[in-house]
Tab-separated table of C-alpha atoms in Angstrom:
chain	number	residue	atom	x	y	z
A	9	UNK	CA	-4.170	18.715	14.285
A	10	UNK	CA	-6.029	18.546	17.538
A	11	UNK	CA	-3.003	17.332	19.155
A	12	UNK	CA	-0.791	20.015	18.030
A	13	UNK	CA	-3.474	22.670	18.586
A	14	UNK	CA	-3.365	21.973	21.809
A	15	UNK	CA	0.703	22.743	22.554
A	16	UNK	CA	1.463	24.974	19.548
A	17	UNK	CA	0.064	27.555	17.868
A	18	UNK	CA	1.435	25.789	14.354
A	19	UNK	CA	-0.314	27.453	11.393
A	20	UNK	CA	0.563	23.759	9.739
A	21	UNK	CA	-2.322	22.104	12.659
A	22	UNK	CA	-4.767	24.429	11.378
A	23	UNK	CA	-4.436	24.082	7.951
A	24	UNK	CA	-4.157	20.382	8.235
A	25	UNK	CA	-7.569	19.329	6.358
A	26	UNK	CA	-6.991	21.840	3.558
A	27	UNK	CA	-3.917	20.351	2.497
A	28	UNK	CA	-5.084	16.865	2.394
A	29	UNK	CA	-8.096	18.036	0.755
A	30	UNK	CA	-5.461	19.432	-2.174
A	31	UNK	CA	-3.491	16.254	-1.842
A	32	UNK	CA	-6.799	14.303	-2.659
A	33	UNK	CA	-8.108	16.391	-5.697
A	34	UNK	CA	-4.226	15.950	-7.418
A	35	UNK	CA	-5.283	12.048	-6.901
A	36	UNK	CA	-8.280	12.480	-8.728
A	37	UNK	CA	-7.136	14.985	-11.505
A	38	UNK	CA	-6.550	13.727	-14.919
A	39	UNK	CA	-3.484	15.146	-14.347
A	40	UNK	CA	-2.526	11.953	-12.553
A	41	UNK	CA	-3.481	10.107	-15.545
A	42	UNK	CA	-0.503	11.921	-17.219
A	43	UNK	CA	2.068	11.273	-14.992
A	44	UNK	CA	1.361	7.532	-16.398
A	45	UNK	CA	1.256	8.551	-20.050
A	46	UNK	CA	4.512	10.826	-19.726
A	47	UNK	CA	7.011	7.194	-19.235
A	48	UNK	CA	5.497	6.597	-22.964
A	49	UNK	CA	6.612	9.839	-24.846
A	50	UNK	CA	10.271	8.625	-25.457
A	51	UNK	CA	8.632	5.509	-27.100
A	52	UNK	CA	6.666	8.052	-29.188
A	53	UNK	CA	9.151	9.854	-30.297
A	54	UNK	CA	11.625	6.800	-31.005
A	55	UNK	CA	8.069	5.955	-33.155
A	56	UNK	CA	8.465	9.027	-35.128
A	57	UNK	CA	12.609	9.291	-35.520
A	58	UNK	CA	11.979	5.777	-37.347
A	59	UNK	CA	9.834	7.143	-39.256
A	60	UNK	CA	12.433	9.561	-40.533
A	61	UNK	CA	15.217	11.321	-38.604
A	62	UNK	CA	14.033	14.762	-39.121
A	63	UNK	CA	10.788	13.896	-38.045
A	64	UNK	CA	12.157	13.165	-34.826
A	65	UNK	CA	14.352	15.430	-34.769
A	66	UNK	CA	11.232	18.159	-35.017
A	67	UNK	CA	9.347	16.046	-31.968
A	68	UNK	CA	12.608	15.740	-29.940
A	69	UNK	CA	12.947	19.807	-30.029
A	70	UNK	CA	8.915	20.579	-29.591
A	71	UNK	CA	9.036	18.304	-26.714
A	72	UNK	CA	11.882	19.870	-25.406
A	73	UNK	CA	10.705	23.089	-25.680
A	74	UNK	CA	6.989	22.385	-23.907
A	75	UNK	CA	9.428	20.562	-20.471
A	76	UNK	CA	10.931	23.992	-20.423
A	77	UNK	CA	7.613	25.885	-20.546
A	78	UNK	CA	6.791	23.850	-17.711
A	79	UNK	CA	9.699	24.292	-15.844
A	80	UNK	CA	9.367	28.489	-16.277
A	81	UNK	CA	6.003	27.842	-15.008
A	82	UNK	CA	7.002	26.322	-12.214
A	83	UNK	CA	9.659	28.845	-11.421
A	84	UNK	CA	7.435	31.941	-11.985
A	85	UNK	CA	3.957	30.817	-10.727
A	86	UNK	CA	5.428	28.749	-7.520
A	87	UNK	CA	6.108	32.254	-5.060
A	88	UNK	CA	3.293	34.023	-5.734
A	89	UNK	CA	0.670	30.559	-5.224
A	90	UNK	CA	2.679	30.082	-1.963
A	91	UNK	CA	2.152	33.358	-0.684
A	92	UNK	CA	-1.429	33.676	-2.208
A	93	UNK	CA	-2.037	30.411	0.494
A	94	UNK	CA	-0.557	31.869	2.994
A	95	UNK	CA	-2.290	35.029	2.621
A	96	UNK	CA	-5.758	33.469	2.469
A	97	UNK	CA	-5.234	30.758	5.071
A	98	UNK	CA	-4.284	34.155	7.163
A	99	UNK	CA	-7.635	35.863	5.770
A	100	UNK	CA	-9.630	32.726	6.910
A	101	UNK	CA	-7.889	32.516	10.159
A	102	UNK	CA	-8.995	35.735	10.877
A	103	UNK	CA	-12.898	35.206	9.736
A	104	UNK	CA	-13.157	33.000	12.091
A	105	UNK	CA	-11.619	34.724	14.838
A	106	UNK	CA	-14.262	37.655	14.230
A	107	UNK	CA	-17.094	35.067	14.079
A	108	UNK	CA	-16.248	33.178	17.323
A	109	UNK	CA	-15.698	36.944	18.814
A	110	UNK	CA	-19.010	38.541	17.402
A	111	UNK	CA	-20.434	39.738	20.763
A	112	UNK	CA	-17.166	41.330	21.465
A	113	UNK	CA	-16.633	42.753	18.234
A	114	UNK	CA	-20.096	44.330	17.997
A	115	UNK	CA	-19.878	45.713	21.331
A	116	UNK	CA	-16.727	47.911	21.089
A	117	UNK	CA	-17.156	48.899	17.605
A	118	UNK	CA	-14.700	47.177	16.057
A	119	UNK	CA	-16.766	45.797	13.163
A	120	UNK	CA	-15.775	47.996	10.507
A	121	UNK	CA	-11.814	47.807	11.741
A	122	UNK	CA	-12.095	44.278	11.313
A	123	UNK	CA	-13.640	44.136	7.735
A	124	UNK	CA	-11.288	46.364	6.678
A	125	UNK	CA	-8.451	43.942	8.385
A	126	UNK	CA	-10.278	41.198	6.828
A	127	UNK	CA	-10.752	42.988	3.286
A	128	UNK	CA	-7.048	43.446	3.039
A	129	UNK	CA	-5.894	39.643	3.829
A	130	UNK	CA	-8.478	38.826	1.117
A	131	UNK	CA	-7.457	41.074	-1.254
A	132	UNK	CA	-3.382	40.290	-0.900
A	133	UNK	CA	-4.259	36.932	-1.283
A	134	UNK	CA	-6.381	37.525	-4.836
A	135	UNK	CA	-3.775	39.432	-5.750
A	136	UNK	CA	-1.163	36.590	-5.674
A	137	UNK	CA	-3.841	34.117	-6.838
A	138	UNK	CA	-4.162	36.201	-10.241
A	139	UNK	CA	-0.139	36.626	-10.483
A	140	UNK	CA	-0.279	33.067	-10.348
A	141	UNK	CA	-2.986	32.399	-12.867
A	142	UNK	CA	-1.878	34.481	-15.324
A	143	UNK	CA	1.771	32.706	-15.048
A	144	UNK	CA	-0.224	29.514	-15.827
A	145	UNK	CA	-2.391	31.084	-18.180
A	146	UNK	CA	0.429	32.269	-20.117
A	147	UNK	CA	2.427	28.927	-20.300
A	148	UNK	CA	-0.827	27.007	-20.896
A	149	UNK	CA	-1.718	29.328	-24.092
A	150	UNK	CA	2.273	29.079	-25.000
A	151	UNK	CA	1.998	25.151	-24.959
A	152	UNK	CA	-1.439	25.240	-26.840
A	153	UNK	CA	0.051	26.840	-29.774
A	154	UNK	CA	3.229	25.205	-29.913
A	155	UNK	CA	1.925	21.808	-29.720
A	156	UNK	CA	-0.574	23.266	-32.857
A	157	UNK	CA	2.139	24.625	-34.685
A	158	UNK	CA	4.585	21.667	-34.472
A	159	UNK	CA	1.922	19.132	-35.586
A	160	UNK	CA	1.285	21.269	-38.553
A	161	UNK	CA	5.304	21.444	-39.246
A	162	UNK	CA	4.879	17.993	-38.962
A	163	UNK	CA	2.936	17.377	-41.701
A	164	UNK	CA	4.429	20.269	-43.317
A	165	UNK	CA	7.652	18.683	-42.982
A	166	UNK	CA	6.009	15.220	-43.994
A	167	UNK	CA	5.075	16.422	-46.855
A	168	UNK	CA	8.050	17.599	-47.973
A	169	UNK	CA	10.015	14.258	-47.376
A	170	UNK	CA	7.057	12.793	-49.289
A	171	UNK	CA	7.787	15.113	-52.489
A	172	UNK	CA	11.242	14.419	-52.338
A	173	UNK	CA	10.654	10.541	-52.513
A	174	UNK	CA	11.653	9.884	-48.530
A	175	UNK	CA	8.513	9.022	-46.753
A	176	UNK	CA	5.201	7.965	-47.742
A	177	UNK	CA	2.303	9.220	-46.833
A	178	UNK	CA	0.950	6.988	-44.808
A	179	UNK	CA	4.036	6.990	-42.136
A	180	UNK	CA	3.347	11.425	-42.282
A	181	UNK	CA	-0.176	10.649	-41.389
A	182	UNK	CA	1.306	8.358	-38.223
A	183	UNK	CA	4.130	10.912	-37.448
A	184	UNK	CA	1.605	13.132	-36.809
A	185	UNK	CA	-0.934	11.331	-34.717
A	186	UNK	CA	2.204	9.842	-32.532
A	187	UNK	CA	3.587	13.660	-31.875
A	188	UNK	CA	-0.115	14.137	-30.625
A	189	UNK	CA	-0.074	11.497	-28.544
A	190	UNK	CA	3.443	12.112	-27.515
A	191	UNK	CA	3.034	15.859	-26.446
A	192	UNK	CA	-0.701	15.155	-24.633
A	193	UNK	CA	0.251	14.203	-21.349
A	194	UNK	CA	2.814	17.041	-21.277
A	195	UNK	CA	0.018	19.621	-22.051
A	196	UNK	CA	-1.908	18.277	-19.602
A	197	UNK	CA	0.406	18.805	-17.176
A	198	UNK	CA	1.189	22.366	-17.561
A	199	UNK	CA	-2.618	23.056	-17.598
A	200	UNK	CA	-2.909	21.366	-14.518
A	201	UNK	CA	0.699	22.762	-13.032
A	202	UNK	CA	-1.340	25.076	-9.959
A	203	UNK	CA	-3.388	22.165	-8.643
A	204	UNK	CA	-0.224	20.018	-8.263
A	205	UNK	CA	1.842	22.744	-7.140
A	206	UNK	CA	-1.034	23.317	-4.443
A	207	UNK	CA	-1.025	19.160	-3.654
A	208	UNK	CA	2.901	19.604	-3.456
A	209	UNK	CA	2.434	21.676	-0.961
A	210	UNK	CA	0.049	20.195	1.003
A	211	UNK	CA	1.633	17.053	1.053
A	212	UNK	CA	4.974	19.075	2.422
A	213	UNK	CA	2.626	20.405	5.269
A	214	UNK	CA	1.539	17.373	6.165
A	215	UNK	CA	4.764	15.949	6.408
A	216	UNK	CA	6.188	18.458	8.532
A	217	UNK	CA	3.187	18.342	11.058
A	218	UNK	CA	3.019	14.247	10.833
A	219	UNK	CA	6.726	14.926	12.319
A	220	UNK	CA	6.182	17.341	14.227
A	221	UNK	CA	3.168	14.696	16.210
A	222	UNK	CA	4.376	11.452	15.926
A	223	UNK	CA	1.811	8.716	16.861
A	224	UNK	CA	1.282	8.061	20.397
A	225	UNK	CA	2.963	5.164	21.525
A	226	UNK	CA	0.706	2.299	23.646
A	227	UNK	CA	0.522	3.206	26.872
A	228	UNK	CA	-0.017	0.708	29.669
A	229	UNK	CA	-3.820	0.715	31.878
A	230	UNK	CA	-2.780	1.672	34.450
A	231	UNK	CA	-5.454	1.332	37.827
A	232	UNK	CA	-7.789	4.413	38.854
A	233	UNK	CA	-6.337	6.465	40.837
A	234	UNK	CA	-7.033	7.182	44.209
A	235	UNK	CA	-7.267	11.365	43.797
A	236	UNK	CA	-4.189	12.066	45.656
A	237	UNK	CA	-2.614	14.764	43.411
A	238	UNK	CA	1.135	16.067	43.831
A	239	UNK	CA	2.782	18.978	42.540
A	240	UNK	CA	6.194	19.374	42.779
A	241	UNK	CA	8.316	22.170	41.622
A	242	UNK	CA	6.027	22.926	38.598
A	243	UNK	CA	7.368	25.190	36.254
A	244	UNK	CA	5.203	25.858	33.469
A	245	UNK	CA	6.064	27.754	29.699
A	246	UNK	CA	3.465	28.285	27.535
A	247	UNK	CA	3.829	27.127	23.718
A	248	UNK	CA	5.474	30.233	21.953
A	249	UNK	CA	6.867	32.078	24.832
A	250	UNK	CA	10.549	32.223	26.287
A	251	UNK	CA	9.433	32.912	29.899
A	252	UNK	CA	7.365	30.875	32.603
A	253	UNK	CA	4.249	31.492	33.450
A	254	UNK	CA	4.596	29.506	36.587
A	255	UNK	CA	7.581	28.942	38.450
A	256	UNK	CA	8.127	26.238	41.469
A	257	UNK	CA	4.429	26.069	41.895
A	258	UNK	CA	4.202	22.642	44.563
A	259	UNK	CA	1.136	21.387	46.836
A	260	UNK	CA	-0.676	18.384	47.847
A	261	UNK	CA	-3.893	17.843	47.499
A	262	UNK	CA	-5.734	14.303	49.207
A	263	UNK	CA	-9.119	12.939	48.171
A	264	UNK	CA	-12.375	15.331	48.875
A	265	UNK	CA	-9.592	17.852	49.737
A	266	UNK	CA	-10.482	21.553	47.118
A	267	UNK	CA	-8.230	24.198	46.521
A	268	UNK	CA	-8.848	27.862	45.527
A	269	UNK	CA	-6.717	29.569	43.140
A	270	UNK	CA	-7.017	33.891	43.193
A	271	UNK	CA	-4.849	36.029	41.279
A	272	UNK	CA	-4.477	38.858	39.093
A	273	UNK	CA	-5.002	38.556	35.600
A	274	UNK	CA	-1.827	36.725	33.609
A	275	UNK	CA	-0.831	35.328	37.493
A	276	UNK	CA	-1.089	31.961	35.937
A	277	UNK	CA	-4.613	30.399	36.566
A	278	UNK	CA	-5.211	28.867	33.231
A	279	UNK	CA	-1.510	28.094	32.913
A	280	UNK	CA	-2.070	25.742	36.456
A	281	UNK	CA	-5.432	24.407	35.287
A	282	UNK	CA	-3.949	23.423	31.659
A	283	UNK	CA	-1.119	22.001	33.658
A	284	UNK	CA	-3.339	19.988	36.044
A	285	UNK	CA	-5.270	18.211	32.884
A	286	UNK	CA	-2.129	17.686	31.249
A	287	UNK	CA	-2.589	19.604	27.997
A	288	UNK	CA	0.428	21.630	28.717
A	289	UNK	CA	3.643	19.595	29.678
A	290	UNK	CA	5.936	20.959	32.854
A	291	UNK	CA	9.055	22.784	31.669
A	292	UNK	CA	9.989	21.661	34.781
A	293	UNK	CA	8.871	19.948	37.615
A	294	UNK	CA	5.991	17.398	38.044
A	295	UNK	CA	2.268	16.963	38.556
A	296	UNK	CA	1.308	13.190	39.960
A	297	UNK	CA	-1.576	10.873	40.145
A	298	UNK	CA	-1.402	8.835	43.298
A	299	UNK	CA	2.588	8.945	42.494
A	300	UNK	CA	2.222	8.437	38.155
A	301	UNK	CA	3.342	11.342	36.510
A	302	UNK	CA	0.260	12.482	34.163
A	303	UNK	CA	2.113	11.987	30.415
A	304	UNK	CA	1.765	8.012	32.115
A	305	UNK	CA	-1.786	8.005	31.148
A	306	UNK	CA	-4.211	7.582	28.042
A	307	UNK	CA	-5.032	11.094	26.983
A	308	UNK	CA	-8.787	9.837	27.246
A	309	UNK	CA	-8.804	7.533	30.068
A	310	UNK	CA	-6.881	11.003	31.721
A	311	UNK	CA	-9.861	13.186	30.229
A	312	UNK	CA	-12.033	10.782	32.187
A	313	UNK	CA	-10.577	10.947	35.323
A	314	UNK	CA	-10.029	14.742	35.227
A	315	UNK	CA	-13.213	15.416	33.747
A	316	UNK	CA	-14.235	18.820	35.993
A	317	UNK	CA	-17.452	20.380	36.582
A	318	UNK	CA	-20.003	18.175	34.023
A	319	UNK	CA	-23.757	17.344	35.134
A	320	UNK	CA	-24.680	19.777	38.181
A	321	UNK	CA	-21.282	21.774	38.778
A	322	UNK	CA	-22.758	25.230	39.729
A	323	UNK	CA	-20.369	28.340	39.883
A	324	UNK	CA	-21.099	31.623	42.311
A	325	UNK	CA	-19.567	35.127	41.900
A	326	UNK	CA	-18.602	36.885	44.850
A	327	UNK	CA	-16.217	39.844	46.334
């Protein structure tokens, strides 16, 4: 996240923890339990058709049905929980944006534009969040009562078959505990159905932005260098924009040499400095170490040698 922080303003690097945070609560859900039991429902029901066909004929259908509950609540509930994320990671983006800019925000009298701002991210993401729910809710209360009303046929169908001299009691009394046990996990699972919709999308997030940052490769120690800095050519676009915020930028700098850089505002001054500590990469161009080109180095042993104005750095203001 840090890493792609740094070079991208990817909403996937700031949402990073909350997605494995989902992917971790689907691993601890019971829900995971019945993702094991599930594999065991065709044994079930094969239990229950030997029973008598028509009794699993009658478990076959009610299972049937509560898969395609589940799949209609996967189709209905899965746009508005996507956008209800999106809207809320955008409403907690933005929190924190008016925190870290309090002084600011108090100042100019913007603090009731940005509640309002903020109000309305929260409230489209609610919104979305209770679309969703009551999708859920809705399937969930479906499944309840179907899975109630076929083990009731079941016996009601049991006992039939046991008045007409096909099945004895004691195998109606078993066809109905195995359609229980049968149609559990699949109730569990539709009850559950916004957590792992959440975790599936957390763990796509994740994927994209572990692709996105591939691990660092090993780099080589190389020996401290010697201070003698070269930039050649530097050409310099920031993440996100088409055009360059420095252009051909080249000077050499020797050790206990300093250089001033003056400009405008947007003339490129942070763009250089982010340049020079190698958090930006050159578009273009090249910015050396006693002759290694910076991406050569550890990103910490770099931080080390770069390391500008710590203990006793002192800054004056001037015309």
């Amino acid at each position: 996240m840090v890493r792609r922080s740094a070079v991208s303003n990817d909403p996937k690097a700031q949402t990073g923890l909350t997605d494995l945070e989902s992917v971790q609560r689907l691993i601890g859900s019971p829900v995971l339990i019945a993702v094991f039991d599930i594999p065991w429902t065709p044994v079930f029901l094969a239990g229950i058709a030997l029973h008598h066909p028509l009794l699993g004929l009658l478990a076959i259908v009610g299972g049937s049905t509560l898969v395609l509950i589940t799949l209609l609540n996967k189709m209905f509930s899965r746009g508005p929980m996507l956008q209800a994320n999106i809207n809320a990671n955008k409403a907690s983006q933005m929190s924190d944006e008016i925190r870290n800019e309090a002084e600011m925000v108090q100042s100019m009298g913007m603090r009731s534009a940005a509640f309002k701002r903020w109000v309305g991210a929260r409230d489209e993401s609610l919104a979305e969040a209770v679309t969703a729910n009551d999708v859920s809710g809705s399937c969930l209360t479906v499944s309840k009562t179907l899975r109630l009303f076929l083990q009731s046929a079941m016996l009601g169908l049991g006992a039939y078959l046991v008045l007409q001299n096909e099945l004895t009691p004691g195998a109606m009394i078993a066809a109905s505990i195995l359609l229980g046990r049968a149609l559990a996990p699949i109730e569990l699972a539709i009850g559950q159905w916004a957590m792992v919709q959440r975790a599936m999308r957390g763990w796509s997030s994740l994927a994209e932005l572990l692709e996105a940052v591939p691990p660092e490769a090993p780099r080589t120690a190389l020996p401290k260098p010697q201070a003698k800095l070269s930039v050649q050519a530097l050409t310099v676009i920031p993440p996100g924009e088409k055009r360059a915020s420095l252009k051909n930028v080249s000077f050499k700098l020797k050790p206990g040499q300093a250089v001033g850089v003056i400009g405008p505002s947007a003339a490129g001054k942070s763009t250089l400095a982010r340049a020079l500590t190698g958090v930006w990469r050159p578009a273009g161009g090249s910015v050396r170490l006693d002759g290694v080109a910076l991406e050569q180095f550890d990103p910490d042993v770099l931080a080390t040698i770069l390391a500008i104005c710590r203990n006793g750095c002192s800054y004056s203001t001037g015309p």
